[in-house]
Amino acid sequence: MIRVLLADDEELIRQALAALLGLEDDLEVVAQAADGRSALDAARAHRPDVAVVDLEMPAPGGIALAAELGRALPSCAVVILTGHGRPGHLRQALTAGARGFLPKGAPGGALADVIRRVHAGSRYVDPALAADALTLPPCPLTPRELETLRLVEYGAPVAVIARRTGLAAGTVRNHLSASVQKLGAADRAEAVRIAREAGWL
């Protein structure tokens, strides 16, 4: 019996997945969680073989959760489900230690098959996302440019970003300006959107 943890902030989806997996003779859903923190606590308590986690849910999100589960429970394979997967997210997920990456629009039986595969030690990546990831250009932004862009995404003013990063306000503005230019964006908001859609943020 493969013990499964489900983590998704949308209760209807989580319960539907639990019901679907409950039809499988060799799978047992041992815990459910609505956010990353609860999922981590549930994983420690129930020690599942496989954790199926949503890419975007309350902190930590699916990618950060995969990394945390890898440290806290290395025997637990992680499958990330996404409603709108992007090639950059796939790279981040695999780097974080996820063993599976599957869109929520996949056929009904696909999740059970992926759970079995990752439990057996294999990996599974949606073929369309894998093909897109191979053609994705590398991120043109430096780590500092990404850091300042990430902070401006959450509405932090330049003075606050400067304090958090230990940079001068002028340097922060230069990094943000370089990000806008490198991404061919009209402004900071568009630069954030472009970087987010590419999976760089």
PDB file of C-alpha atoms in Angstrom:
ATOM      1  CA  MET A   1       0.000   0.000   0.000  1.00  0.00           C
ATOM      2  CA  ILE A   2       1.380   3.410  -1.019  1.00  0.00           C
ATOM      3  CA  ARG A   3       0.623   6.054   1.606  1.00  0.00           C
ATOM      4  CA  VAL A   4      -0.258   9.448   0.099  1.00  0.00           C
ATOM      5  CA  LEU A   5      -0.467  12.992   1.464  1.00  0.00           C
ATOM      6  CA  LEU A   6      -2.591  15.501  -0.485  1.00  0.00           C
ATOM      7  CA  ALA A   7      -1.955  19.246  -0.138  1.00  0.00           C
ATOM      8  CA  ASP A   8      -4.106  21.777  -2.008  1.00  0.00           C
ATOM      9  CA  ASP A   9      -5.753  24.956  -0.733  1.00  0.00           C
ATOM     10  CA  GLU A  10      -8.865  24.290  -2.834  1.00  0.00           C
ATOM     11  CA  GLU A  11     -10.946  21.906  -0.740  1.00  0.00           C
ATOM     12  CA  LEU A  12     -13.117  20.685  -3.597  1.00  0.00           C
ATOM     13  CA  ILE A  13     -10.079  19.670  -5.656  1.00  0.00           C
ATOM     14  CA  ARG A  14      -8.393  18.066  -2.658  1.00  0.00           C
ATOM     15  CA  GLN A  15     -11.472  16.003  -1.812  1.00  0.00           C
ATOM     16  CA  ALA A  16     -12.006  15.023  -5.441  1.00  0.00           C
ATOM     17  CA  LEU A  17      -8.403  13.804  -5.662  1.00  0.00           C
ATOM     18  CA  ALA A  18      -8.808  11.877  -2.403  1.00  0.00           C
ATOM     19  CA  ALA A  19     -11.964  10.208  -3.730  1.00  0.00           C
ATOM     20  CA  LEU A  20     -10.265   9.386  -7.044  1.00  0.00           C
ATOM     21  CA  LEU A  21      -7.208   7.885  -5.351  1.00  0.00           C
ATOM     22  CA  GLY A  22      -9.466   6.015  -2.913  1.00  0.00           C
ATOM     23  CA  LEU A  23     -10.675   3.906  -5.837  1.00  0.00           C
ATOM     24  CA  GLU A  24      -7.166   2.472  -6.282  1.00  0.00           C
ATOM     25  CA  ASP A  25      -6.438  -0.789  -4.434  1.00  0.00           C
ATOM     26  CA  ASP A  26      -2.796   0.042  -3.765  1.00  0.00           C
ATOM     27  CA  LEU A  27      -3.115   3.718  -2.719  1.00  0.00           C
ATOM     28  CA  GLU A  28      -4.214   5.126   0.637  1.00  0.00           C
ATOM     29  CA  VAL A  29      -4.641   8.858   1.357  1.00  0.00           C
ATOM     30  CA  VAL A  30      -3.352   9.122   4.932  1.00  0.00           C
ATOM     31  CA  ALA A  31      -3.519  12.925   5.324  1.00  0.00           C
ATOM     32  CA  GLN A  32      -4.756  16.096   3.683  1.00  0.00           C
ATOM     33  CA  ALA A  33      -3.632  19.707   4.110  1.00  0.00           C
ATOM     34  CA  ALA A  34      -4.809  23.101   2.889  1.00  0.00           C
ATOM     35  CA  ASP A  35      -1.436  24.887   3.033  1.00  0.00           C
ATOM     36  CA  GLY A  36       2.265  24.175   2.952  1.00  0.00           C
ATOM     37  CA  ARG A  37       2.879  24.494   6.691  1.00  0.00           C
ATOM     38  CA  SER A  38       0.057  22.050   7.529  1.00  0.00           C
ATOM     39  CA  ALA A  39       1.357  19.690   4.828  1.00  0.00           C
ATOM     40  CA  LEU A  40       4.808  19.663   6.403  1.00  0.00           C
ATOM     41  CA  ASP A  41       3.317  18.947   9.843  1.00  0.00           C
ATOM     42  CA  ALA A  42       1.114  16.182   8.383  1.00  0.00           C
ATOM     43  CA  ALA A  43       4.098  14.635   6.587  1.00  0.00           C
ATOM     44  CA  ARG A  44       6.064  14.493   9.826  1.00  0.00           C
ATOM     45  CA  ALA A  45       3.088  12.959  11.655  1.00  0.00           C
ATOM     46  CA  HIS A  46       1.988  10.427   9.016  1.00  0.00           C
ATOM     47  CA  ARG A  47       5.245   9.764   7.124  1.00  0.00           C
ATOM     48  CA  PRO A  48       3.658   9.273   3.664  1.00  0.00           C
ATOM     49  CA  ASP A  49       5.451   7.564   0.801  1.00  0.00           C
ATOM     50  CA  VAL A  50       4.320  10.219  -1.693  1.00  0.00           C
ATOM     51  CA  ALA A  51       3.159  13.816  -1.214  1.00  0.00           C
ATOM     52  CA  VAL A  52       0.964  15.315  -3.954  1.00  0.00           C
ATOM     53  CA  VAL A  53       1.160  19.101  -3.571  1.00  0.00           C
ATOM     54  CA  ASP A  54      -0.296  22.083  -5.381  1.00  0.00           C
ATOM     55  CA  LEU A  55       2.212  24.412  -7.023  1.00  0.00           C
ATOM     56  CA  GLU A  56       0.475  27.548  -5.751  1.00  0.00           C
ATOM     57  CA  MET A  57      -0.923  27.393  -2.238  1.00  0.00           C
ATOM     58  CA  PRO A  58      -0.398  29.329   1.008  1.00  0.00           C
ATOM     59  CA  ALA A  59       3.214  29.256   2.199  1.00  0.00           C
ATOM     60  CA  PRO A  60       5.270  27.418   1.612  1.00  0.00           C
ATOM     61  CA  GLY A  61       4.133  26.867  -1.973  1.00  0.00           C
ATOM     62  CA  GLY A  62       4.672  23.570  -3.770  1.00  0.00           C
ATOM     63  CA  ILE A  63       8.270  24.158  -4.845  1.00  0.00           C
ATOM     64  CA  ALA A  64       9.449  25.357  -1.420  1.00  0.00           C
ATOM     65  CA  LEU A  65       7.483  22.524   0.198  1.00  0.00           C
ATOM     66  CA  ALA A  66       9.217  19.959  -2.035  1.00  0.00           C
ATOM     67  CA  ALA A  67      12.588  21.236  -0.821  1.00  0.00           C
ATOM     68  CA  GLU A  68      11.482  21.208   2.841  1.00  0.00           C
ATOM     69  CA  LEU A  69      10.051  17.701   2.550  1.00  0.00           C
ATOM     70  CA  GLY A  70      13.309  16.557   0.980  1.00  0.00           C
ATOM     71  CA  ARG A  71      15.144  17.693   4.098  1.00  0.00           C
ATOM     72  CA  ALA A  72      12.550  16.595   6.675  1.00  0.00           C
ATOM     73  CA  LEU A  73      11.437  13.315   5.087  1.00  0.00           C
ATOM     74  CA  PRO A  74      13.841  12.200   2.324  1.00  0.00           C
ATOM     75  CA  SER A  75      11.935   8.946   1.770  1.00  0.00           C
ATOM     76  CA  CYS A  76       8.809  10.862   0.668  1.00  0.00           C
ATOM     77  CA  ALA A  77       8.608  11.440  -3.099  1.00  0.00           C
ATOM     78  CA  VAL A  78       6.926  14.710  -4.125  1.00  0.00           C
ATOM     79  CA  VAL A  79       4.570  15.180  -7.075  1.00  0.00           C
ATOM     80  CA  ILE A  80       3.632  18.764  -7.915  1.00  0.00           C
ATOM     81  CA  LEU A  81       0.229  19.462  -9.462  1.00  0.00           C
ATOM     82  CA  THR A  82      -0.379  22.712 -11.282  1.00  0.00           C
ATOM     83  CA  GLY A  83      -3.284  24.431 -12.951  1.00  0.00           C
ATOM     84  CA  HIS A  84      -0.982  26.610 -15.051  1.00  0.00           C
ATOM     85  CA  GLY A  85       2.471  25.120 -15.237  1.00  0.00           C
ATOM     86  CA  ARG A  86       5.242  27.053 -16.872  1.00  0.00           C
ATOM     87  CA  PRO A  87       8.580  25.680 -18.048  1.00  0.00           C
ATOM     88  CA  GLY A  88      10.473  27.745 -15.460  1.00  0.00           C
ATOM     89  CA  HIS A  89       8.363  26.240 -12.693  1.00  0.00           C
ATOM     90  CA  LEU A  90       9.280  22.786 -13.933  1.00  0.00           C
ATOM     91  CA  ARG A  91      12.995  23.553 -13.631  1.00  0.00           C
ATOM     92  CA  GLN A  92      12.508  25.001 -10.149  1.00  0.00           C
ATOM     93  CA  ALA A  93      10.446  21.990  -9.061  1.00  0.00           C
ATOM     94  CA  LEU A  94      13.016  19.458 -10.243  1.00  0.00           C
ATOM     95  CA  THR A  95      15.839  21.466  -8.666  1.00  0.00           C
ATOM     96  CA  ALA A  96      13.885  21.486  -5.386  1.00  0.00           C
ATOM     97  CA  GLY A  97      13.678  17.689  -5.483  1.00  0.00           C
ATOM     98  CA  ALA A  98      10.184  17.019  -6.865  1.00  0.00           C
ATOM     99  CA  ARG A  99       9.993  13.677  -8.662  1.00  0.00           C
ATOM    100  CA  GLY A 100       6.800  14.391 -10.602  1.00  0.00           C
ATOM    101  CA  PHE A 101       5.220  17.415 -12.280  1.00  0.00           C
ATOM    102  CA  LEU A 102       1.692  17.053 -13.607  1.00  0.00           C
ATOM    103  CA  PRO A 103      -0.960  19.506 -14.856  1.00  0.00           C
ATOM    104  CA  LYS A 104      -4.347  19.364 -13.129  1.00  0.00           C
ATOM    105  CA  GLY A 105      -5.934  18.881 -16.541  1.00  0.00           C
ATOM    106  CA  ALA A 106      -4.294  15.452 -16.979  1.00  0.00           C
ATOM    107  CA  PRO A 107      -6.542  12.386 -17.493  1.00  0.00           C
ATOM    108  CA  GLY A 108      -8.140  10.953 -14.344  1.00  0.00           C
ATOM    109  CA  GLY A 109      -5.967   7.862 -14.012  1.00  0.00           C
ATOM    110  CA  ALA A 110      -2.715   9.704 -14.695  1.00  0.00           C
ATOM    111  CA  LEU A 111      -2.149  10.830 -11.104  1.00  0.00           C
ATOM    112  CA  ALA A 112      -2.361   7.295  -9.715  1.00  0.00           C
ATOM    113  CA  ASP A 113       0.133   6.112 -12.348  1.00  0.00           C
ATOM    114  CA  VAL A 114       2.513   8.986 -11.553  1.00  0.00           C
ATOM    115  CA  ILE A 115       2.288   8.227  -7.823  1.00  0.00           C
ATOM    116  CA  ARG A 116       3.242   4.609  -8.519  1.00  0.00           C
ATOM    117  CA  ARG A 117       6.135   5.667 -10.752  1.00  0.00           C
ATOM    118  CA  VAL A 118       7.700   8.118  -8.302  1.00  0.00           C
ATOM    119  CA  HIS A 119       7.214   5.664  -5.423  1.00  0.00           C
ATOM    120  CA  ALA A 120       9.168   3.112  -7.467  1.00  0.00           C
ATOM    121  CA  GLY A 121      12.014   5.621  -7.852  1.00  0.00           C
ATOM    122  CA  SER A 122      11.259   7.018 -11.322  1.00  0.00           C
ATOM    123  CA  ARG A 123      10.447  10.576 -12.344  1.00  0.00           C
ATOM    124  CA  TYR A 124       7.512  11.856 -14.336  1.00  0.00           C
ATOM    125  CA  VAL A 125       7.252  15.156 -16.170  1.00  0.00           C
ATOM    126  CA  ASP A 126       4.328  16.154 -18.347  1.00  0.00           C
ATOM    127  CA  PRO A 127       5.679  15.769 -21.930  1.00  0.00           C
ATOM    128  CA  ALA A 128       4.338  19.130 -23.170  1.00  0.00           C
ATOM    129  CA  LEU A 129       5.914  21.001 -20.256  1.00  0.00           C
ATOM    130  CA  ALA A 130       9.166  19.113 -20.717  1.00  0.00           C
ATOM    131  CA  ALA A 131       9.306  20.108 -24.404  1.00  0.00           C
ATOM    132  CA  ASP A 132       8.625  23.751 -23.504  1.00  0.00           C
ATOM    133  CA  ALA A 133      11.309  23.671 -20.805  1.00  0.00           C
ATOM    134  CA  LEU A 134      13.926  22.534 -23.327  1.00  0.00           C
ATOM    135  CA  THR A 135      13.313  25.630 -25.449  1.00  0.00           C
ATOM    136  CA  LEU A 136      13.061  28.129 -22.584  1.00  0.00           C
ATOM    137  CA  PRO A 137      15.863  30.687 -22.731  1.00  0.00           C
ATOM    138  CA  PRO A 138      17.963  31.063 -19.584  1.00  0.00           C
ATOM    139  CA  CYS A 139      17.026  33.848 -17.191  1.00  0.00           C
ATOM    140  CA  PRO A 140      18.804  37.054 -18.298  1.00  0.00           C
ATOM    141  CA  LEU A 141      18.617  38.622 -14.830  1.00  0.00           C
ATOM    142  CA  THR A 142      21.340  38.499 -12.191  1.00  0.00           C
ATOM    143  CA  PRO A 143      20.517  37.114  -8.736  1.00  0.00           C
ATOM    144  CA  ARG A 144      20.398  40.695  -7.338  1.00  0.00           C
ATOM    145  CA  GLU A 145      18.064  41.833 -10.112  1.00  0.00           C
ATOM    146  CA  LEU A 146      15.772  38.885  -9.393  1.00  0.00           C
ATOM    147  CA  GLU A 147      15.863  39.649  -5.676  1.00  0.00           C
ATOM    148  CA  THR A 148      14.866  43.295  -6.122  1.00  0.00           C
ATOM    149  CA  LEU A 149      12.202  42.373  -8.685  1.00  0.00           C
ATOM    150  CA  ARG A 150      10.767  39.789  -6.286  1.00  0.00           C
ATOM    151  CA  LEU A 151      10.559  42.374  -3.501  1.00  0.00           C
ATOM    152  CA  VAL A 152       8.947  44.997  -5.737  1.00  0.00           C
ATOM    153  CA  GLU A 153       6.399  42.354  -6.769  1.00  0.00           C
ATOM    154  CA  TYR A 154       5.107  42.331  -3.198  1.00  0.00           C
ATOM    155  CA  GLY A 155       4.721  46.095  -3.203  1.00  0.00           C
ATOM    156  CA  ALA A 156       7.827  47.039  -1.246  1.00  0.00           C
ATOM    157  CA  PRO A 157       9.001  50.598  -1.972  1.00  0.00           C
ATOM    158  CA  VAL A 158      12.592  51.239  -3.048  1.00  0.00           C
ATOM    159  CA  ALA A 159      13.632  52.436   0.437  1.00  0.00           C
ATOM    160  CA  VAL A 160      12.370  49.194   2.032  1.00  0.00           C
ATOM    161  CA  ILE A 161      14.035  47.042  -0.651  1.00  0.00           C
ATOM    162  CA  ALA A 162      17.285  48.923  -0.050  1.00  0.00           C
ATOM    163  CA  ARG A 163      17.080  48.190   3.691  1.00  0.00           C
ATOM    164  CA  ARG A 164      16.251  44.510   3.185  1.00  0.00           C
ATOM    165  CA  THR A 165      19.000  43.922   0.642  1.00  0.00           C
ATOM    166  CA  GLY A 166      21.642  46.168   2.211  1.00  0.00           C
ATOM    167  CA  LEU A 167      21.920  48.124  -1.033  1.00  0.00           C
ATOM    168  CA  ALA A 168      21.751  51.858  -1.667  1.00  0.00           C
ATOM    169  CA  ALA A 169      18.396  53.113  -2.972  1.00  0.00           C
ATOM    170  CA  GLY A 170      20.067  54.206  -6.222  1.00  0.00           C
ATOM    171  CA  THR A 171      21.510  50.699  -6.694  1.00  0.00           C
ATOM    172  CA  VAL A 172      18.056  49.185  -6.175  1.00  0.00           C
ATOM    173  CA  ARG A 173      16.618  51.549  -8.805  1.00  0.00           C
ATOM    174  CA  ASN A 174      19.453  50.581 -11.181  1.00  0.00           C
ATOM    175  CA  HIS A 175      18.710  46.856 -10.679  1.00  0.00           C
ATOM    176  CA  LEU A 176      14.996  47.403 -11.294  1.00  0.00           C
ATOM    177  CA  SER A 177      15.707  49.521 -14.362  1.00  0.00           C
ATOM    178  CA  ALA A 178      18.072  46.853 -15.733  1.00  0.00           C
ATOM    179  CA  SER A 179      15.400  44.186 -15.163  1.00  0.00           C
ATOM    180  CA  VAL A 180      12.803  46.216 -17.075  1.00  0.00           C
ATOM    181  CA  GLN A 181      15.239  46.778 -19.938  1.00  0.00           C
ATOM    182  CA  LYS A 182      16.513  43.182 -20.154  1.00  0.00           C
ATOM    183  CA  LEU A 183      12.979  41.781 -20.195  1.00  0.00           C
ATOM    184  CA  GLY A 184      11.761  44.313 -22.779  1.00  0.00           C
ATOM    185  CA  ALA A 185       9.058  45.443 -20.372  1.00  0.00           C
ATOM    186  CA  ALA A 186       7.250  48.784 -20.304  1.00  0.00           C
ATOM    187  CA  ASP A 187       7.528  49.111 -16.522  1.00  0.00           C
ATOM    188  CA  ARG A 188       8.310  47.225 -13.294  1.00  0.00           C
ATOM    189  CA  ALA A 189       4.868  45.595 -13.120  1.00  0.00           C
ATOM    190  CA  GLU A 190       5.261  44.160 -16.601  1.00  0.00           C
ATOM    191  CA  ALA A 191       8.800  43.001 -15.780  1.00  0.00           C
ATOM    192  CA  VAL A 192       7.410  41.153 -12.744  1.00  0.00           C
ATOM    193  CA  ARG A 193       4.694  39.566 -14.901  1.00  0.00           C
ATOM    194  CA  ILE A 194       7.183  38.435 -17.575  1.00  0.00           C
ATOM    195  CA  ALA A 195       9.573  36.979 -15.000  1.00  0.00           C
ATOM    196  CA  ARG A 196       6.716  35.297 -13.124  1.00  0.00           C
ATOM    197  CA  GLU A 197       5.291  33.707 -16.294  1.00  0.00           C
ATOM    198  CA  ALA A 198       8.727  32.417 -17.255  1.00  0.00           C
ATOM    199  CA  GLY A 199       9.066  30.839 -13.815  1.00  0.00           C
ATOM    200  CA  TRP A 200      12.086  32.944 -12.844  1.00  0.00           C
ATOM    201  CA  LEU A 201      10.408  34.428  -9.761  1.00  0.00           C
TER     202      LEU A 201
END
